[in-house]
């Protein structure tokens, strides 16, 4: 599936700037919501389910998620035991049990990547890689990191944050029909290791946007001693050239089917790593008498 023509360079630059601001605000909002909301009982707490992506007619830059199901997790709570009576380790284990019971991966995440991509991941490592070969002389690797973004200090200074905090409840309404944006990287390399193209991309699960393309060539006899040229701003390329780059990726399987899987797999991996994190930290902070 091909999306309609992308907006012009100026519109994409403006959309990119707006997206960066929204990414920072959304990151802050997710934590405020998760921590400010009173803990519900374990029977009423909503699981951290995967958002359903909406079909969009235009090919504008993917929007940042302000989806309550994506931003905030449900929390478990034992009404019979006072909060002060539980240790940190016990509270973490309770959260882990709740997350394990409430979460179920989507069918897309459970079925694996579109063929012939192969999935490579390791427990404890947030990086996920999908690989395949194309033709007789190309290898393709798609990589994303299933990690919630930290606060972006460059985007919000203290004054900006104070202003946003004052109007947070009014300005940041979480809408369930919003899509999300996942950054990922595509490397197309020659099997002889002589050179590769590196694509920085983002997707909302349907549309893929290329942000940057770099080229690297390996020459042992003439190594680059200074700073290698990383390529132009993608938005500054002529529109036809941009479209041809999208076509180049699409015939290599970087399409809407893969985009949908990346979003689902990203959320699934992050959820599994979060659950493991709860268990590992619980063991670390447990008192000696708790482990005996």
mmCIF file of C-alpha atoms in Angstrom:
data_model
loop_
_atom_site.group_PDB
_atom_site.id
_atom_site.type_symbol
_atom_site.label_atom_id
_atom_site.label_comp_id
_atom_site.label_asym_id
_atom_site.label_seq_id
_atom_site.Cartn_x
_atom_site.Cartn_y
_atom_site.Cartn_z
ATOM 1 C CA UNK A 1 0.000 0.000 0.000
ATOM 2 C CA UNK A 2 1.242 3.428 -0.896
ATOM 3 C CA UNK A 3 0.136 6.502 0.945
ATOM 4 C CA UNK A 4 -0.842 9.673 -0.869
ATOM 5 C CA UNK A 5 1.837 12.239 -1.711
ATOM 6 C CA UNK A 6 3.651 13.642 1.299
ATOM 7 C CA UNK A 7 3.461 17.379 2.109
ATOM 8 C CA UNK A 8 6.141 19.726 0.806
ATOM 9 C CA UNK A 9 9.486 20.303 2.556
ATOM 10 C CA UNK A 10 8.372 23.390 4.508
ATOM 11 C CA UNK A 11 5.273 21.661 5.814
ATOM 12 C CA UNK A 12 7.336 18.632 6.859
ATOM 13 C CA UNK A 13 9.839 20.807 8.697
ATOM 14 C CA UNK A 14 7.062 22.570 10.592
ATOM 15 C CA UNK A 15 5.405 19.226 11.346
ATOM 16 C CA UNK A 16 8.735 17.852 12.548
ATOM 17 C CA UNK A 17 9.211 20.751 14.952
ATOM 18 C CA UNK A 18 5.693 20.338 16.281
ATOM 19 C CA UNK A 19 6.244 16.589 16.637
ATOM 20 C CA UNK A 20 9.379 17.141 18.743
ATOM 21 C CA UNK A 21 7.455 19.421 21.082
ATOM 22 C CA UNK A 22 4.564 16.990 21.356
ATOM 23 C CA UNK A 23 6.976 14.095 21.971
ATOM 24 C CA UNK A 24 8.396 15.901 25.006
ATOM 25 C CA UNK A 25 4.971 16.899 26.322
ATOM 26 C CA UNK A 26 3.580 13.407 25.793
ATOM 27 C CA UNK A 27 6.535 11.908 27.657
ATOM 28 C CA UNK A 28 5.904 14.184 30.617
ATOM 29 C CA UNK A 29 2.148 13.618 30.450
ATOM 30 C CA UNK A 30 2.471 9.847 30.548
ATOM 31 C CA UNK A 31 4.361 9.999 33.804
ATOM 32 C CA UNK A 32 2.086 12.621 35.360
ATOM 33 C CA UNK A 33 -0.988 10.555 34.511
ATOM 34 C CA UNK A 34 0.566 7.316 35.759
ATOM 35 C CA UNK A 35 1.633 8.819 39.074
ATOM 36 C CA UNK A 36 -1.220 11.248 39.718
ATOM 37 C CA UNK A 37 -4.065 8.781 39.138
ATOM 38 C CA UNK A 38 -5.145 6.998 42.340
ATOM 39 C CA UNK A 39 -4.494 3.278 42.222
ATOM 40 C CA UNK A 40 -7.584 1.302 41.408
ATOM 41 C CA UNK A 41 -8.317 -2.127 42.773
ATOM 42 C CA UNK A 42 -6.840 -5.037 40.850
ATOM 43 C CA UNK A 43 -10.276 -6.002 39.566
ATOM 44 C CA UNK A 44 -10.945 -2.570 38.094
ATOM 45 C CA UNK A 45 -7.494 -1.567 36.892
ATOM 46 C CA UNK A 46 -7.320 -1.474 33.123
ATOM 47 C CA UNK A 47 -4.465 -3.448 31.528
ATOM 48 C CA UNK A 48 -1.869 -1.698 29.439
ATOM 49 C CA UNK A 49 -3.413 -2.764 26.156
ATOM 50 C CA UNK A 50 -2.155 -1.934 22.703
ATOM 51 C CA UNK A 51 -3.764 1.054 20.970
ATOM 52 C CA UNK A 52 -5.742 0.478 17.837
ATOM 53 C CA UNK A 53 -4.410 2.516 14.955
ATOM 54 C CA UNK A 54 -6.768 4.615 12.873
ATOM 55 C CA UNK A 55 -6.705 4.926 9.096
ATOM 56 C CA UNK A 56 -5.789 8.397 7.982
ATOM 57 C CA UNK A 57 -6.547 9.851 4.595
ATOM 58 C CA UNK A 58 -3.620 12.239 4.466
ATOM 59 C CA UNK A 59 0.065 11.375 4.623
ATOM 60 C CA UNK A 60 1.022 14.047 7.123
ATOM 61 C CA UNK A 61 3.834 13.273 9.534
ATOM 62 C CA UNK A 62 2.844 10.623 12.120
ATOM 63 C CA UNK A 63 1.336 12.055 15.271
ATOM 64 C CA UNK A 64 2.629 11.450 18.768
ATOM 65 C CA UNK A 65 0.420 9.272 20.915
ATOM 66 C CA UNK A 66 -1.797 10.853 23.525
ATOM 67 C CA UNK A 67 -3.623 7.575 24.015
ATOM 68 C CA UNK A 68 -4.510 6.760 27.612
ATOM 69 C CA UNK A 69 -3.977 3.070 26.927
ATOM 70 C CA UNK A 70 -0.457 3.770 25.694
ATOM 71 C CA UNK A 71 0.569 6.460 28.186
ATOM 72 C CA UNK A 72 -0.577 5.059 31.517
ATOM 73 C CA UNK A 73 -0.464 1.581 32.953
ATOM 74 C CA UNK A 74 -3.115 0.101 35.181
ATOM 75 C CA UNK A 75 -1.954 -0.436 38.741
ATOM 76 C CA UNK A 76 -2.743 -3.204 41.171
ATOM 77 C CA UNK A 77 -3.707 -2.539 44.761
ATOM 78 C CA UNK A 78 -4.450 -4.743 47.714
ATOM 79 C CA UNK A 79 -7.187 -3.026 49.675
ATOM 80 C CA UNK A 80 -6.788 -5.444 52.582
ATOM 81 C CA UNK A 81 -3.200 -4.396 53.290
ATOM 82 C CA UNK A 82 -2.270 -0.797 54.154
ATOM 83 C CA UNK A 83 0.246 0.707 51.752
ATOM 84 C CA UNK A 84 2.605 1.470 54.637
ATOM 85 C CA UNK A 85 2.598 -2.202 55.661
ATOM 86 C CA UNK A 86 4.070 -3.390 52.385
ATOM 87 C CA UNK A 87 7.747 -3.194 51.546
ATOM 88 C CA UNK A 88 9.037 -1.848 48.247
ATOM 89 C CA UNK A 89 9.845 -5.390 47.173
ATOM 90 C CA UNK A 90 6.302 -6.566 47.924
ATOM 91 C CA UNK A 91 4.796 -3.604 46.087
ATOM 92 C CA UNK A 92 6.926 -4.334 43.019
ATOM 93 C CA UNK A 93 5.969 -8.005 43.059
ATOM 94 C CA UNK A 94 2.305 -7.046 43.329
ATOM 95 C CA UNK A 95 2.645 -4.814 40.292
ATOM 96 C CA UNK A 96 4.437 -7.591 38.421
ATOM 97 C CA UNK A 97 1.689 -10.094 39.182
ATOM 98 C CA UNK A 98 -0.944 -7.613 38.060
ATOM 99 C CA UNK A 99 0.855 -6.804 34.803
ATOM 100 C CA UNK A 100 1.435 -10.485 34.017
ATOM 101 C CA UNK A 101 -2.211 -11.352 34.597
ATOM 102 C CA UNK A 102 -3.678 -8.350 32.775
ATOM 103 C CA UNK A 103 -1.503 -8.261 29.682
ATOM 104 C CA UNK A 104 -1.975 -10.307 26.534
ATOM 105 C CA UNK A 105 0.051 -9.641 23.370
ATOM 106 C CA UNK A 106 -1.786 -8.696 20.200
ATOM 107 C CA UNK A 107 -2.201 -11.272 17.469
ATOM 108 C CA UNK A 108 0.208 -9.315 15.270
ATOM 109 C CA UNK A 109 2.951 -9.325 17.905
ATOM 110 C CA UNK A 110 2.438 -12.997 18.732
ATOM 111 C CA UNK A 111 2.526 -14.142 15.088
ATOM 112 C CA UNK A 112 5.936 -12.620 14.375
ATOM 113 C CA UNK A 113 7.203 -10.289 11.637
ATOM 114 C CA UNK A 114 6.070 -10.422 8.009
ATOM 115 C CA UNK A 115 7.927 -13.111 6.082
ATOM 116 C CA UNK A 116 10.757 -13.444 5.245
ATOM 117 C CA UNK A 117 11.964 -11.167 8.064
ATOM 118 C CA UNK A 118 13.554 -12.945 11.023
ATOM 119 C CA UNK A 119 13.222 -11.636 14.577
ATOM 120 C CA UNK A 120 16.273 -11.178 16.820
ATOM 121 C CA UNK A 121 15.872 -10.115 20.443
ATOM 122 C CA UNK A 122 17.304 -10.902 23.879
ATOM 123 C CA UNK A 123 15.674 -10.677 27.293
ATOM 124 C CA UNK A 124 16.934 -7.601 29.095
ATOM 125 C CA UNK A 125 17.972 -5.878 25.872
ATOM 126 C CA UNK A 126 15.463 -3.310 24.585
ATOM 127 C CA UNK A 127 16.858 -3.439 21.039
ATOM 128 C CA UNK A 128 14.908 -5.507 18.497
ATOM 129 C CA UNK A 129 16.251 -6.350 15.036
ATOM 130 C CA UNK A 130 14.512 -7.811 11.984
ATOM 131 C CA UNK A 131 16.687 -9.177 9.192
ATOM 132 C CA UNK A 132 16.278 -10.501 5.658
ATOM 133 C CA UNK A 133 18.173 -10.749 2.393
ATOM 134 C CA UNK A 134 17.182 -9.070 -0.853
ATOM 135 C CA UNK A 135 18.383 -10.382 -4.180
ATOM 136 C CA UNK A 136 21.841 -11.889 -4.354
ATOM 137 C CA UNK A 137 23.890 -9.092 -2.861
ATOM 138 C CA UNK A 138 21.893 -7.201 -0.217
ATOM 139 C CA UNK A 139 21.213 -7.676 3.470
ATOM 140 C CA UNK A 140 18.521 -5.662 5.245
ATOM 141 C CA UNK A 141 18.333 -4.979 8.974
ATOM 142 C CA UNK A 142 15.470 -3.115 10.640
ATOM 143 C CA UNK A 143 16.142 -2.040 14.239
ATOM 144 C CA UNK A 144 14.076 -0.292 16.902
ATOM 145 C CA UNK A 145 14.483 0.183 20.648
ATOM 146 C CA UNK A 146 11.509 -0.676 22.850
ATOM 147 C CA UNK A 147 12.192 1.921 25.490
ATOM 148 C CA UNK A 148 10.023 4.729 26.806
ATOM 149 C CA UNK A 149 11.636 8.056 26.045
ATOM 150 C CA UNK A 150 13.174 9.974 28.949
ATOM 151 C CA UNK A 151 12.370 13.583 29.634
ATOM 152 C CA UNK A 152 13.851 15.807 26.929
ATOM 153 C CA UNK A 153 15.581 18.665 28.735
ATOM 154 C CA UNK A 154 16.391 20.354 25.423
ATOM 155 C CA UNK A 155 12.717 20.659 24.566
ATOM 156 C CA UNK A 156 11.344 21.867 27.901
ATOM 157 C CA UNK A 157 13.314 24.170 30.190
ATOM 158 C CA UNK A 158 12.111 24.858 33.731
ATOM 159 C CA UNK A 159 10.038 27.910 32.775
ATOM 160 C CA UNK A 160 8.333 26.060 29.931
ATOM 161 C CA UNK A 161 7.576 23.106 32.197
ATOM 162 C CA UNK A 162 6.011 25.358 34.844
ATOM 163 C CA UNK A 163 3.764 26.904 32.208
ATOM 164 C CA UNK A 164 2.770 23.505 30.836
ATOM 165 C CA UNK A 165 2.172 22.087 34.328
ATOM 166 C CA UNK A 166 -0.266 24.884 35.168
ATOM 167 C CA UNK A 167 -2.466 24.030 32.229
ATOM 168 C CA UNK A 168 -1.767 20.314 32.032
ATOM 169 C CA UNK A 169 -5.265 19.088 32.849
ATOM 170 C CA UNK A 170 -6.802 21.489 30.329
ATOM 171 C CA UNK A 171 -4.331 21.158 27.465
ATOM 172 C CA UNK A 172 -3.401 17.459 27.498
ATOM 173 C CA UNK A 173 -6.579 15.491 27.006
ATOM 174 C CA UNK A 174 -5.797 11.887 26.169
ATOM 175 C CA UNK A 175 -7.655 10.803 23.060
ATOM 176 C CA UNK A 176 -8.072 7.127 22.254
ATOM 177 C CA UNK A 177 -8.154 7.638 18.488
ATOM 178 C CA UNK A 178 -4.666 9.155 18.289
ATOM 179 C CA UNK A 179 -1.919 7.127 16.652
ATOM 180 C CA UNK A 180 1.613 6.726 17.942
ATOM 181 C CA UNK A 181 5.054 7.293 16.456
ATOM 182 C CA UNK A 182 7.896 4.771 16.647
ATOM 183 C CA UNK A 183 11.429 5.554 15.499
ATOM 184 C CA UNK A 184 13.287 2.803 13.674
ATOM 185 C CA UNK A 185 16.372 2.338 11.557
ATOM 186 C CA UNK A 186 16.844 0.499 8.257
ATOM 187 C CA UNK A 187 20.290 -0.535 7.025
ATOM 188 C CA UNK A 188 20.632 -1.849 3.477
ATOM 189 C CA UNK A 189 24.133 -3.252 3.048
ATOM 190 C CA UNK A 190 26.029 -5.116 0.359
ATOM 191 C CA UNK A 191 26.833 -8.707 1.292
ATOM 192 C CA UNK A 192 30.529 -8.123 0.590
ATOM 193 C CA UNK A 193 30.578 -5.429 3.288
ATOM 194 C CA UNK A 194 31.709 -2.729 0.882
ATOM 195 C CA UNK A 195 28.989 -0.143 1.611
ATOM 196 C CA UNK A 196 25.568 0.473 3.102
ATOM 197 C CA UNK A 197 22.665 2.912 3.178
ATOM 198 C CA UNK A 198 21.310 3.911 6.568
ATOM 199 C CA UNK A 199 17.708 5.180 6.829
ATOM 200 C CA UNK A 200 16.330 6.923 9.926
ATOM 201 C CA UNK A 201 12.555 6.452 9.843
ATOM 202 C CA UNK A 202 9.411 6.899 11.913
ATOM 203 C CA UNK A 203 6.041 5.193 11.631
ATOM 204 C CA UNK A 204 2.590 5.355 13.175
ATOM 205 C CA UNK A 205 1.901 1.765 12.172
ATOM 206 C CA UNK A 206 0.596 2.668 8.740
ATOM 207 C CA UNK A 207 2.667 5.397 7.112
ATOM 208 C CA UNK A 208 6.461 5.368 7.030
ATOM 209 C CA UNK A 209 8.309 8.677 7.009
ATOM 210 C CA UNK A 210 12.001 8.853 6.115
ATOM 211 C CA UNK A 211 13.869 11.426 8.167
ATOM 212 C CA UNK A 212 17.427 10.969 6.959
ATOM 213 C CA UNK A 213 19.517 8.844 4.598
ATOM 214 C CA UNK A 214 23.257 8.385 4.991
ATOM 215 C CA UNK A 215 25.743 6.456 2.857
ATOM 216 C CA UNK A 216 28.905 4.800 4.107
ATOM 217 C CA UNK A 217 31.563 3.104 2.026
ATOM 218 C CA UNK A 218 34.428 0.988 3.320
ATOM 219 C CA UNK A 219 37.812 1.338 1.715
ATOM 220 C CA UNK A 220 40.758 -0.008 3.704
ATOM 221 C CA UNK A 221 43.221 1.558 1.302
ATOM 222 C CA UNK A 222 41.707 5.051 1.522
ATOM 223 C CA UNK A 223 40.070 5.444 4.956
ATOM 224 C CA UNK A 224 38.328 8.702 5.834
ATOM 225 C CA UNK A 225 40.377 10.352 8.561
ATOM 226 C CA UNK A 226 38.115 13.343 9.199
ATOM 227 C CA UNK A 227 34.345 13.587 9.430
ATOM 228 C CA UNK A 228 32.456 11.667 6.782
ATOM 229 C CA UNK A 229 29.620 13.488 5.020
ATOM 230 C CA UNK A 230 26.365 12.229 6.540
ATOM 231 C CA UNK A 231 24.036 13.295 3.742
ATOM 232 C CA UNK A 232 21.620 16.200 3.201
ATOM 233 C CA UNK A 233 18.474 17.030 5.123
ATOM 234 C CA UNK A 234 15.929 14.653 3.656
ATOM 235 C CA UNK A 235 13.288 17.398 3.507
ATOM 236 C CA UNK A 236 15.564 19.430 1.236
ATOM 237 C CA UNK A 237 15.713 16.738 -1.436
ATOM 238 C CA UNK A 238 13.612 17.210 -4.555
ATOM 239 C CA UNK A 239 10.148 15.685 -4.113
ATOM 240 C CA UNK A 240 10.672 13.067 -6.808
ATOM 241 C CA UNK A 241 13.910 11.913 -5.169
ATOM 242 C CA UNK A 242 12.101 11.559 -1.839
ATOM 243 C CA UNK A 243 9.380 9.471 -3.475
ATOM 244 C CA UNK A 244 11.958 7.235 -5.137
ATOM 245 C CA UNK A 245 13.623 6.580 -1.781
ATOM 246 C CA UNK A 246 10.241 5.480 -0.425
ATOM 247 C CA UNK A 247 9.806 3.210 -3.447
ATOM 248 C CA UNK A 248 13.311 1.813 -2.851
ATOM 249 C CA UNK A 249 12.384 0.776 0.685
ATOM 250 C CA UNK A 250 8.932 -0.499 -0.231
ATOM 251 C CA UNK A 251 10.173 -3.056 -2.768
ATOM 252 C CA UNK A 252 12.522 -4.332 -0.025
ATOM 253 C CA UNK A 253 9.608 -5.009 2.317
ATOM 254 C CA UNK A 254 9.669 -1.770 4.310
ATOM 255 C CA UNK A 255 5.957 -1.200 3.883
ATOM 256 C CA UNK A 256 2.726 -0.727 5.830
ATOM 257 C CA UNK A 257 2.601 -4.389 6.896
ATOM 258 C CA UNK A 258 6.031 -4.101 8.484
ATOM 259 C CA UNK A 259 5.110 -0.716 9.973
ATOM 260 C CA UNK A 260 2.090 -2.227 11.711
ATOM 261 C CA UNK A 261 4.205 -5.049 13.117
ATOM 262 C CA UNK A 262 6.897 -2.654 14.380
ATOM 263 C CA UNK A 263 4.347 -0.726 16.445
ATOM 264 C CA UNK A 264 2.787 -3.862 17.926
ATOM 265 C CA UNK A 265 6.155 -5.528 18.565
ATOM 266 C CA UNK A 266 7.531 -2.347 20.142
ATOM 267 C CA UNK A 267 4.701 -2.174 22.674
ATOM 268 C CA UNK A 268 4.850 -5.916 23.346
ATOM 269 C CA UNK A 269 8.613 -5.900 23.925
ATOM 270 C CA UNK A 270 8.467 -2.856 26.195
ATOM 271 C CA UNK A 271 5.684 -4.464 28.235
ATOM 272 C CA UNK A 272 7.638 -7.703 28.670
ATOM 273 C CA UNK A 273 10.806 -5.843 29.640
ATOM 274 C CA UNK A 274 8.825 -3.719 32.106
ATOM 275 C CA UNK A 275 7.417 -6.841 33.759
ATOM 276 C CA UNK A 276 10.888 -8.384 33.999
ATOM 277 C CA UNK A 277 12.216 -5.109 35.411
ATOM 278 C CA UNK A 278 9.648 -5.210 38.199
ATOM 279 C CA UNK A 279 10.792 -8.700 39.178
ATOM 280 C CA UNK A 280 14.512 -7.927 38.995
ATOM 281 C CA UNK A 281 14.262 -4.724 41.026
ATOM 282 C CA UNK A 282 12.035 -6.453 43.573
ATOM 283 C CA UNK A 283 14.733 -9.075 44.173
ATOM 284 C CA UNK A 284 17.428 -6.412 44.425
ATOM 285 C CA UNK A 285 15.658 -4.300 47.068
ATOM 286 C CA UNK A 286 14.274 -7.227 49.077
ATOM 287 C CA UNK A 287 15.360 -7.416 52.720
ATOM 288 C CA UNK A 288 17.362 -10.466 53.692
ATOM 289 C CA UNK A 289 14.505 -11.752 55.871
ATOM 290 C CA UNK A 290 12.148 -11.529 52.867
ATOM 291 C CA UNK A 291 14.356 -13.887 50.840
ATOM 292 C CA UNK A 292 14.854 -16.445 53.624
#
